[in-house]
Coordinates of C-alpha atoms in Angstrom, one line a residue:
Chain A
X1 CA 117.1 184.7 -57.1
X2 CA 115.1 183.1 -59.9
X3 CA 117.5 184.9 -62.8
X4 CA 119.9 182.7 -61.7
X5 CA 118.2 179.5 -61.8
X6 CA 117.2 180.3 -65.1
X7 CA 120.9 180.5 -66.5
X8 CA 122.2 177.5 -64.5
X9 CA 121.7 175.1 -68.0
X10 CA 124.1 176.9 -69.7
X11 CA 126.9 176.7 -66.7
X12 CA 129.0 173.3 -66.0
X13 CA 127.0 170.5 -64.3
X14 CA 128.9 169.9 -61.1
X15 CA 131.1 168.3 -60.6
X16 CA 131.6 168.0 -64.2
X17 CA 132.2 171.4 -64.5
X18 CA 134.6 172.2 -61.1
X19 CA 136.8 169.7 -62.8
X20 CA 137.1 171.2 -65.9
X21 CA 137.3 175.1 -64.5
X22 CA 140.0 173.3 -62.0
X23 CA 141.7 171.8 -65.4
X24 CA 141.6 175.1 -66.8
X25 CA 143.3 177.2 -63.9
X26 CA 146.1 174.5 -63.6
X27 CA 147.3 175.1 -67.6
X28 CA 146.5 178.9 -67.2
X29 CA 148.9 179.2 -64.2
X30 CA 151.3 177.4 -66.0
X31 CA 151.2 181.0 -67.9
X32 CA 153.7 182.6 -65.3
X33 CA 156.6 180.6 -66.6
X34 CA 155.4 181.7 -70.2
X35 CA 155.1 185.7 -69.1
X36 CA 158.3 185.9 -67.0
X37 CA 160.3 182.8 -67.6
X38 CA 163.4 184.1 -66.7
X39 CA 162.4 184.8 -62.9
X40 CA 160.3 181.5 -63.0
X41 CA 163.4 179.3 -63.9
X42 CA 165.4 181.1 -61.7
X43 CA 163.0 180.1 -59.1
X44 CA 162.3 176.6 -60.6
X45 CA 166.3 176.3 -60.4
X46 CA 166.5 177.6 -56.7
X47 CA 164.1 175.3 -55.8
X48 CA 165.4 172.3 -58.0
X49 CA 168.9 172.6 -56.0
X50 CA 167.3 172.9 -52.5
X51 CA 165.8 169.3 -53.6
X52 CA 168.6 167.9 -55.1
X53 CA 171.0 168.5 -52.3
X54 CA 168.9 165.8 -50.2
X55 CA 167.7 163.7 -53.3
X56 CA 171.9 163.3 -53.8
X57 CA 172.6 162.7 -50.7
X58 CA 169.4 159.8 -50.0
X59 CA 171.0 158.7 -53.3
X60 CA 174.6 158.5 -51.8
X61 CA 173.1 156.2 -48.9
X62 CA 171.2 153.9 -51.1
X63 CA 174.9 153.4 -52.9
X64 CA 176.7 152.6 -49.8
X65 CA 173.9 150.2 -48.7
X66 CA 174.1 148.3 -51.6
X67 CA 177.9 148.4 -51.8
X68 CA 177.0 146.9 -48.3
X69 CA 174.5 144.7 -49.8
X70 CA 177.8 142.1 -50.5
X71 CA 176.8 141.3 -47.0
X72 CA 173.3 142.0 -48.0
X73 CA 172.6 143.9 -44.8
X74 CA 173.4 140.8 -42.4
X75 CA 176.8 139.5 -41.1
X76 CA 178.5 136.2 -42.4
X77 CA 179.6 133.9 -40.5
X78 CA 183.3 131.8 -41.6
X79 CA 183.2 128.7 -39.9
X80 CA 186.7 127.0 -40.5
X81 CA 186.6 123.2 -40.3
X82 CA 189.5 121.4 -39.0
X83 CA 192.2 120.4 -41.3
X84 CA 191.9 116.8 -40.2
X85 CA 188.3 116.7 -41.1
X86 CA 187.7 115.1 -44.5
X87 CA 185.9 117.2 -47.6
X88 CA 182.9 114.8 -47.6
X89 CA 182.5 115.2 -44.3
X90 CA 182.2 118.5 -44.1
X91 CA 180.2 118.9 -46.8
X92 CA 177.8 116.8 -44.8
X93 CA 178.1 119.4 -42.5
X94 CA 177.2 121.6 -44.8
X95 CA 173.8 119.9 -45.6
X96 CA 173.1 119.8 -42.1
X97 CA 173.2 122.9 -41.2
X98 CA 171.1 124.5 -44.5
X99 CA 168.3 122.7 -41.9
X100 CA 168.7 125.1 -39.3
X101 CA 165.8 127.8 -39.3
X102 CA 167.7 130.7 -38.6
X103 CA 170.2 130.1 -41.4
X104 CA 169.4 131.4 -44.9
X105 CA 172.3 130.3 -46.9
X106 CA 175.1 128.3 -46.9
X107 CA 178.1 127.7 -48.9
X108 CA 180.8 125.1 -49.0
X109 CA 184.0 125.3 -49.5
X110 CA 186.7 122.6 -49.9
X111 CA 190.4 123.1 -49.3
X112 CA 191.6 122.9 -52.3
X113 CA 188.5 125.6 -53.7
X114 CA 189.9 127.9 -50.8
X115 CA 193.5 127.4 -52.1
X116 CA 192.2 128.2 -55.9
X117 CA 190.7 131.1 -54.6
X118 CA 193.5 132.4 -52.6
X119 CA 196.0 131.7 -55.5
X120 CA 193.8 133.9 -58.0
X121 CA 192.9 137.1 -55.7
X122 CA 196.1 137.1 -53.6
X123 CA 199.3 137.4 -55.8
X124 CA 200.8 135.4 -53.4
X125 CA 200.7 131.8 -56.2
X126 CA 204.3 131.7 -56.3
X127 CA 204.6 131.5 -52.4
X128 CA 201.9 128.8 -52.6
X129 CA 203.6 126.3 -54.8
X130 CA 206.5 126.6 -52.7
X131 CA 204.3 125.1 -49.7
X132 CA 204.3 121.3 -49.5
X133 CA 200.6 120.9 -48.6
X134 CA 197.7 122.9 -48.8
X135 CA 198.0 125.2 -45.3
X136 CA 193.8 126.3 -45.6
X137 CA 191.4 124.8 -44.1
X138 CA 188.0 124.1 -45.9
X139 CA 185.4 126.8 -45.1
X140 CA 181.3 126.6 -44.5
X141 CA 179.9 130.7 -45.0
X142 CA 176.9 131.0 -42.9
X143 CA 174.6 133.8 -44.1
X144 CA 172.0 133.7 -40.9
X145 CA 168.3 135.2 -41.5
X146 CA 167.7 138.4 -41.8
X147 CA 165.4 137.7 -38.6
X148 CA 168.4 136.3 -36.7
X149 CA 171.1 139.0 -38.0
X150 CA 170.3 141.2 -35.0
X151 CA 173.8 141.0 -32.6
X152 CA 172.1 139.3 -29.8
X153 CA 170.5 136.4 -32.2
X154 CA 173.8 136.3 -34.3
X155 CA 175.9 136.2 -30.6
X156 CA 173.6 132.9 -29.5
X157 CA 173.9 131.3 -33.0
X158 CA 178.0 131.7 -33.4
X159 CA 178.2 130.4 -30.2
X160 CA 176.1 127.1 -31.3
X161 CA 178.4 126.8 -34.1
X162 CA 181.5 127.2 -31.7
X163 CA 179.9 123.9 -30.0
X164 CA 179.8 121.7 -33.4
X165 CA 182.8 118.8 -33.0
X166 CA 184.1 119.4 -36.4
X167 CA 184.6 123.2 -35.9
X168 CA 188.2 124.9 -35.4
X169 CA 187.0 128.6 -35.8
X170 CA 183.7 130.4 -36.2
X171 CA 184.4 133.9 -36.6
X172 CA 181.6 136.9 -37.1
X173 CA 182.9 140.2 -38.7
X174 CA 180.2 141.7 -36.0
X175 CA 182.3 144.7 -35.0
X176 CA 182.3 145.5 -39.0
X177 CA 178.8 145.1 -39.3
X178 CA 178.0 147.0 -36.8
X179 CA 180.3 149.9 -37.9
X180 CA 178.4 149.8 -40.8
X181 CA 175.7 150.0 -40.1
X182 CA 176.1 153.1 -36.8
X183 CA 177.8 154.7 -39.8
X184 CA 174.9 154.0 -42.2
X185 CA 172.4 155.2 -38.8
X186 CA 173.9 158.7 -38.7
X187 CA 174.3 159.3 -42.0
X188 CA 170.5 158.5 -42.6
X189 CA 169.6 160.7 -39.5
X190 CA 172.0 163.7 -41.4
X191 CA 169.4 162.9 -44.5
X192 CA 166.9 163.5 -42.3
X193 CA 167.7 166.6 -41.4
X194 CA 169.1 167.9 -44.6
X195 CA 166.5 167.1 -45.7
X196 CA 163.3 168.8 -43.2
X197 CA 165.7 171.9 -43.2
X198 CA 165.4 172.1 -47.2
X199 CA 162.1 171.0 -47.4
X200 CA 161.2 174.0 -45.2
X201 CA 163.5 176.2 -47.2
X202 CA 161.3 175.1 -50.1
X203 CA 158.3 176.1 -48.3
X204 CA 159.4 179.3 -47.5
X205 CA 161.1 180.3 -51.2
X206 CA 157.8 179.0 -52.9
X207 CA 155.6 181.1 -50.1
X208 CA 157.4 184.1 -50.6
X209 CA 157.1 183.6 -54.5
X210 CA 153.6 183.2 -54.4
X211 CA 153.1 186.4 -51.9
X212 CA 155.0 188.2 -54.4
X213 CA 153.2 187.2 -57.4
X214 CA 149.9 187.8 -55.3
X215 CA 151.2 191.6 -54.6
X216 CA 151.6 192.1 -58.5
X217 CA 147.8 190.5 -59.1
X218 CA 146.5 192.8 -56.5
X219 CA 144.8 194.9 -58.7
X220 CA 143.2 191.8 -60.7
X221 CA 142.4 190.3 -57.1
X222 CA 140.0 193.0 -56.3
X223 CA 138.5 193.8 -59.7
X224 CA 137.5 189.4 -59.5
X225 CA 136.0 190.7 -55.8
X226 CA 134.2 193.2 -57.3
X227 CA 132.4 191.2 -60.2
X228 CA 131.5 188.1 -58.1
X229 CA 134.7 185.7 -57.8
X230 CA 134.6 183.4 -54.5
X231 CA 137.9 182.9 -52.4
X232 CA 138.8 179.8 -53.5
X233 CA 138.3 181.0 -57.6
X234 CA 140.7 183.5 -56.3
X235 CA 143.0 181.3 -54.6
X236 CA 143.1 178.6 -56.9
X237 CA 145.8 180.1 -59.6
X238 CA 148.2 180.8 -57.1
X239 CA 148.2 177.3 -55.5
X240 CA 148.1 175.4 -58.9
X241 CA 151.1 178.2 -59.5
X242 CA 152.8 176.5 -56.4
X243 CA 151.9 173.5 -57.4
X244 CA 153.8 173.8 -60.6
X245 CA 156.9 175.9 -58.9
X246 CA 157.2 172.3 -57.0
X247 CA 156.9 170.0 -59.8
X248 CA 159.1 171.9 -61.9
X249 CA 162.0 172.3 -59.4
X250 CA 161.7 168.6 -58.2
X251 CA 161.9 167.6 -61.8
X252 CA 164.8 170.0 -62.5
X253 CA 166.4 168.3 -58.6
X254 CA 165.5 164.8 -60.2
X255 CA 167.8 166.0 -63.7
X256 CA 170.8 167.1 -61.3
X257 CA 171.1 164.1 -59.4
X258 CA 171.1 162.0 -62.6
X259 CA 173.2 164.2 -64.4
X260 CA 175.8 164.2 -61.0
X261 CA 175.6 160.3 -61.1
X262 CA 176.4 160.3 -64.9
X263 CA 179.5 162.1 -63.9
X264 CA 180.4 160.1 -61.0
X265 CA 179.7 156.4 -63.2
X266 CA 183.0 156.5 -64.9
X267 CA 185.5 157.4 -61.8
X268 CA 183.5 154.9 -60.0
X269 CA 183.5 152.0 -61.7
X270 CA 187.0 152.5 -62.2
X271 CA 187.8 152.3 -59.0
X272 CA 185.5 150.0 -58.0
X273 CA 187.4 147.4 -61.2
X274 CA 190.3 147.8 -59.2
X275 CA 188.9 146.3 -56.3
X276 CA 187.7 143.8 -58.0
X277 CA 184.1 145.0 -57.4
X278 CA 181.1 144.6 -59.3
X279 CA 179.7 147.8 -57.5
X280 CA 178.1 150.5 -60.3
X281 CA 176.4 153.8 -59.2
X282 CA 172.7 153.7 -59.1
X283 CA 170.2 156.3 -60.3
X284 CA 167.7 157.7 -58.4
X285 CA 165.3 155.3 -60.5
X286 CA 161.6 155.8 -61.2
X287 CA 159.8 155.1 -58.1
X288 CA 162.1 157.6 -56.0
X289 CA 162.1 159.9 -58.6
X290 CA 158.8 159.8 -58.5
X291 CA 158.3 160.2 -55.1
X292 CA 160.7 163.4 -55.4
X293 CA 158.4 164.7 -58.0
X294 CA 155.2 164.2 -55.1
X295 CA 156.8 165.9 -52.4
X296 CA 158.0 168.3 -54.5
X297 CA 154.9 168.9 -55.6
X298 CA 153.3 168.9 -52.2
X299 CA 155.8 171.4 -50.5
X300 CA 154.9 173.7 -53.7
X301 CA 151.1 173.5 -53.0
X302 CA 151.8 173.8 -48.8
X303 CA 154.3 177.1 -49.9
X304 CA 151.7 178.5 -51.4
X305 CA 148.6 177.7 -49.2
X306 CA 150.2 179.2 -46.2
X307 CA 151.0 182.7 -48.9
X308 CA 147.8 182.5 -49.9
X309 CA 145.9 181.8 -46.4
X310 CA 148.4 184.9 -44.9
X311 CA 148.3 187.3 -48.0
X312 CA 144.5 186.7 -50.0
X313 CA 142.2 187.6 -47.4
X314 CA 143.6 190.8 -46.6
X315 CA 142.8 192.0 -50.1
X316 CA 139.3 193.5 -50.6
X317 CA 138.0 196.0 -52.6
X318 CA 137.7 199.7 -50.9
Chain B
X1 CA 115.1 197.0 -56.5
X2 CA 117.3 198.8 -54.1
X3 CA 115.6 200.2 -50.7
X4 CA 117.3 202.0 -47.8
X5 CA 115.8 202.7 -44.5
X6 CA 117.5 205.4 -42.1
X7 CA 121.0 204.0 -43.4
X8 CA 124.1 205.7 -41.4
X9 CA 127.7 205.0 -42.6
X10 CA 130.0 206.3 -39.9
X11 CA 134.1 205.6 -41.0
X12 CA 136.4 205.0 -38.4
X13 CA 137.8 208.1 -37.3
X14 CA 134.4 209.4 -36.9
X15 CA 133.8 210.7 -40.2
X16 CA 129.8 210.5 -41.2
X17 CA 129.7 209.6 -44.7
X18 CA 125.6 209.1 -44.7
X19 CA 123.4 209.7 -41.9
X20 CA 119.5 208.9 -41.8
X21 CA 119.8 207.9 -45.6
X22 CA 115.7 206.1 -47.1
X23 CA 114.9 205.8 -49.8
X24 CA 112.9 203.3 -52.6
X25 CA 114.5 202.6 -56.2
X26 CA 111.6 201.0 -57.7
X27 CA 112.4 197.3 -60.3
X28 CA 113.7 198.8 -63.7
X29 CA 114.2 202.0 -62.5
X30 CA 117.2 204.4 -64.3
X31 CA 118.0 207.1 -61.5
X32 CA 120.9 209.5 -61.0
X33 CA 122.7 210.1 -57.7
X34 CA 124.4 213.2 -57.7
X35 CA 126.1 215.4 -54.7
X36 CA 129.1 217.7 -54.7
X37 CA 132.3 215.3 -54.0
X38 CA 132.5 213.8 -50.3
X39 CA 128.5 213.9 -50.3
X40 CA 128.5 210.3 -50.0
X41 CA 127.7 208.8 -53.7
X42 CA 130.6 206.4 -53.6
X43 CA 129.1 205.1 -50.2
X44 CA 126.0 204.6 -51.2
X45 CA 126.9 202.8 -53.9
X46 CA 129.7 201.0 -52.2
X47 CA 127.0 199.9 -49.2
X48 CA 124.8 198.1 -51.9
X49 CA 127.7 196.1 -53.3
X50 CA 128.6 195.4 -50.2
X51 CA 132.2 196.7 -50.5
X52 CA 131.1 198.5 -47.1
X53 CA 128.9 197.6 -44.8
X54 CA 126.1 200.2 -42.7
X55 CA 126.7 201.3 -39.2
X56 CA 122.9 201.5 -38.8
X57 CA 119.9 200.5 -40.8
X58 CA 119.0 198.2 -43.7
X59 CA 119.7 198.0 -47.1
X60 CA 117.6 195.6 -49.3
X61 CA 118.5 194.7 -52.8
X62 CA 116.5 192.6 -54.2
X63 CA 114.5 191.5 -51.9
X64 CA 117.4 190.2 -50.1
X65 CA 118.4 192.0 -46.4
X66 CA 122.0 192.9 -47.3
X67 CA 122.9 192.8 -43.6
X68 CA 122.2 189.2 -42.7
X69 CA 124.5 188.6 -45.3
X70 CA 127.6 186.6 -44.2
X71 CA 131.2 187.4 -45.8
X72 CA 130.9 183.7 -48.2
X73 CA 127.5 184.4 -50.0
X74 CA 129.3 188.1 -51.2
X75 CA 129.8 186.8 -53.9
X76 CA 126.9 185.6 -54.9
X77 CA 125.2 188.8 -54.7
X78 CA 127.5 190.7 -56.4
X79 CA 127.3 188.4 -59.7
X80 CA 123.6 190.0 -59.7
X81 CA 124.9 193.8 -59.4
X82 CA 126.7 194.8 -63.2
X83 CA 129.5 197.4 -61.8
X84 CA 130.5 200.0 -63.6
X85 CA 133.6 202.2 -62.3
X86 CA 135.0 206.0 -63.4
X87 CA 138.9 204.2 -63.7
X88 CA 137.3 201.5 -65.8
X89 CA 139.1 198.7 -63.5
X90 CA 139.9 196.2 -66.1
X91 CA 142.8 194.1 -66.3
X92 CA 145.5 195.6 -68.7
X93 CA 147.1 192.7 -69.8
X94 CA 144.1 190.7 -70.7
X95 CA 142.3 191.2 -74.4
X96 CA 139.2 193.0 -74.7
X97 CA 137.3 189.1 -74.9
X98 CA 139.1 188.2 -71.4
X99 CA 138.0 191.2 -70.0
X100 CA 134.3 191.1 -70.3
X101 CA 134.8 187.2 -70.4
X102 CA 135.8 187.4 -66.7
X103 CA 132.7 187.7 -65.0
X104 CA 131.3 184.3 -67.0
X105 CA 134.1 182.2 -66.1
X106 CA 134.1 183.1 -62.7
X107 CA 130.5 181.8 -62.8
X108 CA 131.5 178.6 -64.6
X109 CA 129.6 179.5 -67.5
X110 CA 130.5 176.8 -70.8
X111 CA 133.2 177.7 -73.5
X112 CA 130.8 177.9 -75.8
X113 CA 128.3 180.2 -74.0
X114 CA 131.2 183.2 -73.3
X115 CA 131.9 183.1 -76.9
X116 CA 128.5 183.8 -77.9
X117 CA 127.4 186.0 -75.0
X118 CA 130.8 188.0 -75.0
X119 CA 130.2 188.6 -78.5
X120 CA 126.9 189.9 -78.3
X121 CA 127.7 192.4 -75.2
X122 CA 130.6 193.6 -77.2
X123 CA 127.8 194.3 -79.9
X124 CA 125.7 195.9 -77.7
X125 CA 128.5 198.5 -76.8
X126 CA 129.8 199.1 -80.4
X127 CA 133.2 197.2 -80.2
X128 CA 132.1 194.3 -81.9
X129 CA 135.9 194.1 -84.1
X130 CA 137.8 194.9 -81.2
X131 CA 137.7 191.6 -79.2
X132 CA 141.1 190.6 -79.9
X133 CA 142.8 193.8 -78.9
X134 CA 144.8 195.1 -75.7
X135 CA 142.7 198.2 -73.5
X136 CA 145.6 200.3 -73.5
X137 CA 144.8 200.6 -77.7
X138 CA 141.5 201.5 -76.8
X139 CA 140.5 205.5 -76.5
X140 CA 139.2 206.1 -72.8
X141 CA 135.4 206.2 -74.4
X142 CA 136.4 202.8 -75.6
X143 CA 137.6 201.4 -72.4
X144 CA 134.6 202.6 -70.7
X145 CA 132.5 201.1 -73.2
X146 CA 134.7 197.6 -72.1
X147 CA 133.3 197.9 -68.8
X148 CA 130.1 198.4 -69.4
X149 CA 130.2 195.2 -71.6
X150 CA 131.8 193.3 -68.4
X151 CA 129.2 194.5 -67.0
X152 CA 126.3 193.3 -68.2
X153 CA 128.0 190.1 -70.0
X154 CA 126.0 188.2 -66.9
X155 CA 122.5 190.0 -67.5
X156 CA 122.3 191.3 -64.4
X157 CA 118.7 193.0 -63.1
X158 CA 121.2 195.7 -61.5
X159 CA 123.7 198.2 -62.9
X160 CA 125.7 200.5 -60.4
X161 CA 127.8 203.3 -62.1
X162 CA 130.2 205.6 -60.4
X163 CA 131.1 208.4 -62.2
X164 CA 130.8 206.5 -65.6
X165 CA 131.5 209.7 -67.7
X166 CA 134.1 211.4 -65.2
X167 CA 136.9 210.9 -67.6
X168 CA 135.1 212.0 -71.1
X169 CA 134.2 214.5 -73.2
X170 CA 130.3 215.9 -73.2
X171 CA 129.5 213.9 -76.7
X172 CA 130.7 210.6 -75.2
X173 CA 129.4 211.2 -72.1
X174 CA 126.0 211.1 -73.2
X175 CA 126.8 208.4 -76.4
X176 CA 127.8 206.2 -72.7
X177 CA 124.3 207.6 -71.1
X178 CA 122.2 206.7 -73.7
X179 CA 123.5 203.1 -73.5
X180 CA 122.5 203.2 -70.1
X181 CA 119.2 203.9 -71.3
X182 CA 119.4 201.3 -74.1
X183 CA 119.7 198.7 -70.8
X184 CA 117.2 200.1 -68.9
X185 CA 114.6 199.7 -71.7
X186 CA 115.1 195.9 -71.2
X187 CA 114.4 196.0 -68.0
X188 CA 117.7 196.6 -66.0
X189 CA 117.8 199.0 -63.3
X190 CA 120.2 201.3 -63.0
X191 CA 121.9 203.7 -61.0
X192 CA 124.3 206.2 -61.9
X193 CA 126.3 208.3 -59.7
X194 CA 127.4 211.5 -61.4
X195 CA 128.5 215.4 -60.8
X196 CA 127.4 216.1 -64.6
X197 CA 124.1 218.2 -63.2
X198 CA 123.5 219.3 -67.4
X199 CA 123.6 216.0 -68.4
X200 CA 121.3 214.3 -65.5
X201 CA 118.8 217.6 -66.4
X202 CA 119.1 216.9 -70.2
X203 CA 118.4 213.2 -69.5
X204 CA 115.0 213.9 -67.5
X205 CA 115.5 210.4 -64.6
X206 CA 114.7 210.4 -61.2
X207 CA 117.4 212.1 -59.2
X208 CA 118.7 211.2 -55.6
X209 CA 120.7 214.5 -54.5
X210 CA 123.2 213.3 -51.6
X211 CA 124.4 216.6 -49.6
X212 CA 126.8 215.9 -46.8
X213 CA 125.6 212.3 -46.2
X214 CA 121.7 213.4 -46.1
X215 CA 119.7 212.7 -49.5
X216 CA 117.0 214.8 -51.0
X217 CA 115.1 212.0 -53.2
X218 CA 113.3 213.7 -56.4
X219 CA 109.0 213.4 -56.3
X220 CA 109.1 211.2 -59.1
X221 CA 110.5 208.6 -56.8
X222 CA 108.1 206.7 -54.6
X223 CA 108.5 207.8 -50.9
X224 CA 110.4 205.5 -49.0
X225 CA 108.2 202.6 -47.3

């Protein structure tokens, strides 16, 4: 085939060329949403709800963990001193036990901080000044390592706290923390699955799309056959068309969930002012969103390889 | 450029659409291959662009044994083979340019180089002005015309027609046969299947006469090796 050798000068230089031809399908198969964008935002907006329903609800989880995030993820520990014990002693205490390796943080408080603090959050400062003396007693919060915030770990170290001379109470919220975070468990795990069903509903909407499309190109399918197009020149605009059914609808998914928090801000932070929270909603932020925008993007081009694998091949001219 | 020996097409269902078929179609060769419909042209035709494949025997084009051919180097060998079809087969909602563009950027030709070479097989068929317009404006002469510039956009050694001129009227018919001839004077081959027995005797080429699957081949064509 020496004709052939003779034109290759004036064809791409490979891999130059693949790239470019490769460039070139991707913005031509953007076309569809040109020719019939009606069906193609339906699509697009089928697609971008099936993605937003688990993007909302990841979203929803991230919230709750940072609303848990005032006991960033590990338990606290209140150990109450007894009232006998002097301030500066205790704050001693204190010192000490910012020494011990499996405690991250600690903080101090005297009696007469705890009664401040109860006077200004309770309501109850008119019953305080009626008490003689100050009834609280002055408290050291233990935040252990995240290391040791296991229950077992937490277990051994409350109990070396129960042992110190100066101690009258160390009490762990554990039960609470562990509530949390069972509750936290199966709400992740319903993500999960939310989230594979959709995914696969994705898959199979964007399949079917591309099958469809391929059915209307039939006719353009064998006529490339005929004058000399490969399979994957063939398959290549109706992946890249998957491709962009995915990017579009996890970007339209990524726009919902914003738009829902937007709505959600206000009511929120309202009730989160009256409990005295600093808790605000979060977006979905950029890294997520762009992760959203990938697997999006990667269900789209999966959708339409197994169309296109099922669908292509069974074309040829007769 | 195209050689047969004892070629046998059998269609499932047990329908024999060429049997014993030889024959030799000699490097820039212009032949006709004519038959009363269901003689087999279409098969022949279809067996060296291999749409079908033979139940028995070999077909060479080029030099190259079509049957050791496996299904990824198709097309390959069909970018050498210009096709030329009665229905016209273009796409209908691409512009003239796209359509006889198609075959160059399915080779992964340059920008550049389908510009110019679309532009001068357009010229060659006489519808230099008409790049920018839609088929379906084009008279069926026209549209013919658009497949003949697809074609031969990629200067290809071989041209296969079938039924080029079924659709149009005697002058256009031979306007379309004489640019057949205008290609085979530069060194294409060609072969043309065609009914039109007064234009294929007013034309004077070699003639391969198909009749239920068995060919007659005219003297003028060497005998089969």
């Amino acid at each position: 085939m020496a004709g052939a050798d003779r034109r290759q000068p004036a064809r791409h230089s490979l891999p130059g060329g693949l790239v470019l031809s490769h460039l070139r399908t991707l913005i031509a198969s953007l076309g569809v949403f040109y020719r019939t964008p009606f069906s193609s935002l339906m699509t697009s907006a089928v697609l971008g709800i099936a993605l937003a329903l688990p993007a909302g609800l990841y979203l929803i989880l991230v919230n709750i963990q940072q609303l848990g995030a005032g006991w960033d993820g590990t338990a606290r520990i209140s150990l109450f001193i007894k009232r006998s014990v002097p301030d500066a002693e205790a704050a001693q205490l204190a010192r000490r036990l910012r020494q011990w390796p499996e405690i991250a943080q600690v903080t101090f408080r005297t009696r007469a901080q705890a009664l401040e603090e109860f006077r200004r959050h309770s309501g109850f400062a008119g019953a305080l000044r009626a008490l003689k003396e100050n009834p609280l007693p002055a408290v050291i919060i233990i935040q252990p390592t995240r290391r040791h915030s296991e229950p077992r770990a937490i277990a051994a170290l409350l109990e070396r706290l129960r042992q110190l001379p100066l101690t009258a109470r160390a009490q762990l919220d554990l039960q609470w923390v562990k509530r949390l975070f069972s509750i936290m468990e199966i709400g992740q795990r319903a993500v999960h699955v939310i989230a594979g069903l959709l995914a696969l509903a994705v898959l199979l909407i964007i399949g079917n799309t591309i099958r469809l499309d391929i059915q209307n190109r039939r006719d353009e399918i064998i006529i490339a056959k005929l004058i000399g197009a490969t399979d994957a020149f063939i398959r290549r605009p109706f992946l890249y068309g998957g491709l962009w059914y995915g990017l579009i609808g996890g970007a339209l998914a990524w726009l919902m969930v914003e738009v829902a928090i937007g709505l959600l801000a206000g009511p929120v932070q309202r009730l989160a002012t009256l409990y005295a929270s600093q808790f605000s909603l979060t977006g979905l932020g950029l890294l997520p969103g762009l992760t959203l925008l990938g697997i999006a993007a990667l269900l789209g081009l999966a959708g339409s390889w197994l169309a296109v694998r099922r669908h292509l091949s069974a074309i040829e001219p007769t | 450029m195209i050689q047969f020996h004892h070629v046998f097409k059998r269609y499932p269902g047990g329908h024999e659409a060429l049997s014993d078929v030889s024959f030799t179609l000699p490097r820039e060769t212009m032949a006709f291959l004519t038959g009363h419909s269901g003689a087999g042209k279409s098969t022949l035709l279809k067996l060296v662009s291999l749409i079908e494949r033979p139940t028995r025997g070999q077909v060479l084009v080029d030099g190259v044994n079509l049957g050791a051919t496996r299904r990824r180097r198709i097309p390959y060998i069909r970018r050498r083979i210009g096709m030329i079809f009665q229905d016209h087969r273009l796409l209908y909602d691409r512009t003239v340019f796209d359509n006889v563009a198609l075959p160059l950027v399915i080779s992964g030709y340059r920008h550049q180089e389908i510009a110019r070479r679309v532009r001068a097989a357009l010229d060659k068929v006489g519808l230099l002005g008409k790049e920018r317009l839609y088929p379906v404006t084009l008279s069926g002469g026209e549209q013919q015309r658009v497949g003949i510039a697809r074609a031969v956009v990629n200067k290809p050694p071989l041209l296969l027609a079938d039924e080029p001129t079924g659709n149009l009227d005697p002058a256009l018919s031979l306007e379309i046969m004489h640019l057949f001839e205008q290609f085979n004077q530069v060194g294409v081959t060609v072969l043309i299947a065609t009914h039109d027995l007064g234009l294929v005797q007013r034309l004077g080429h070699p003639v391969l006469t198909l009749d239920h699957g068995r060919l007659q081949a005219d003297a003028r064509l060497p005998e089969p090796a």
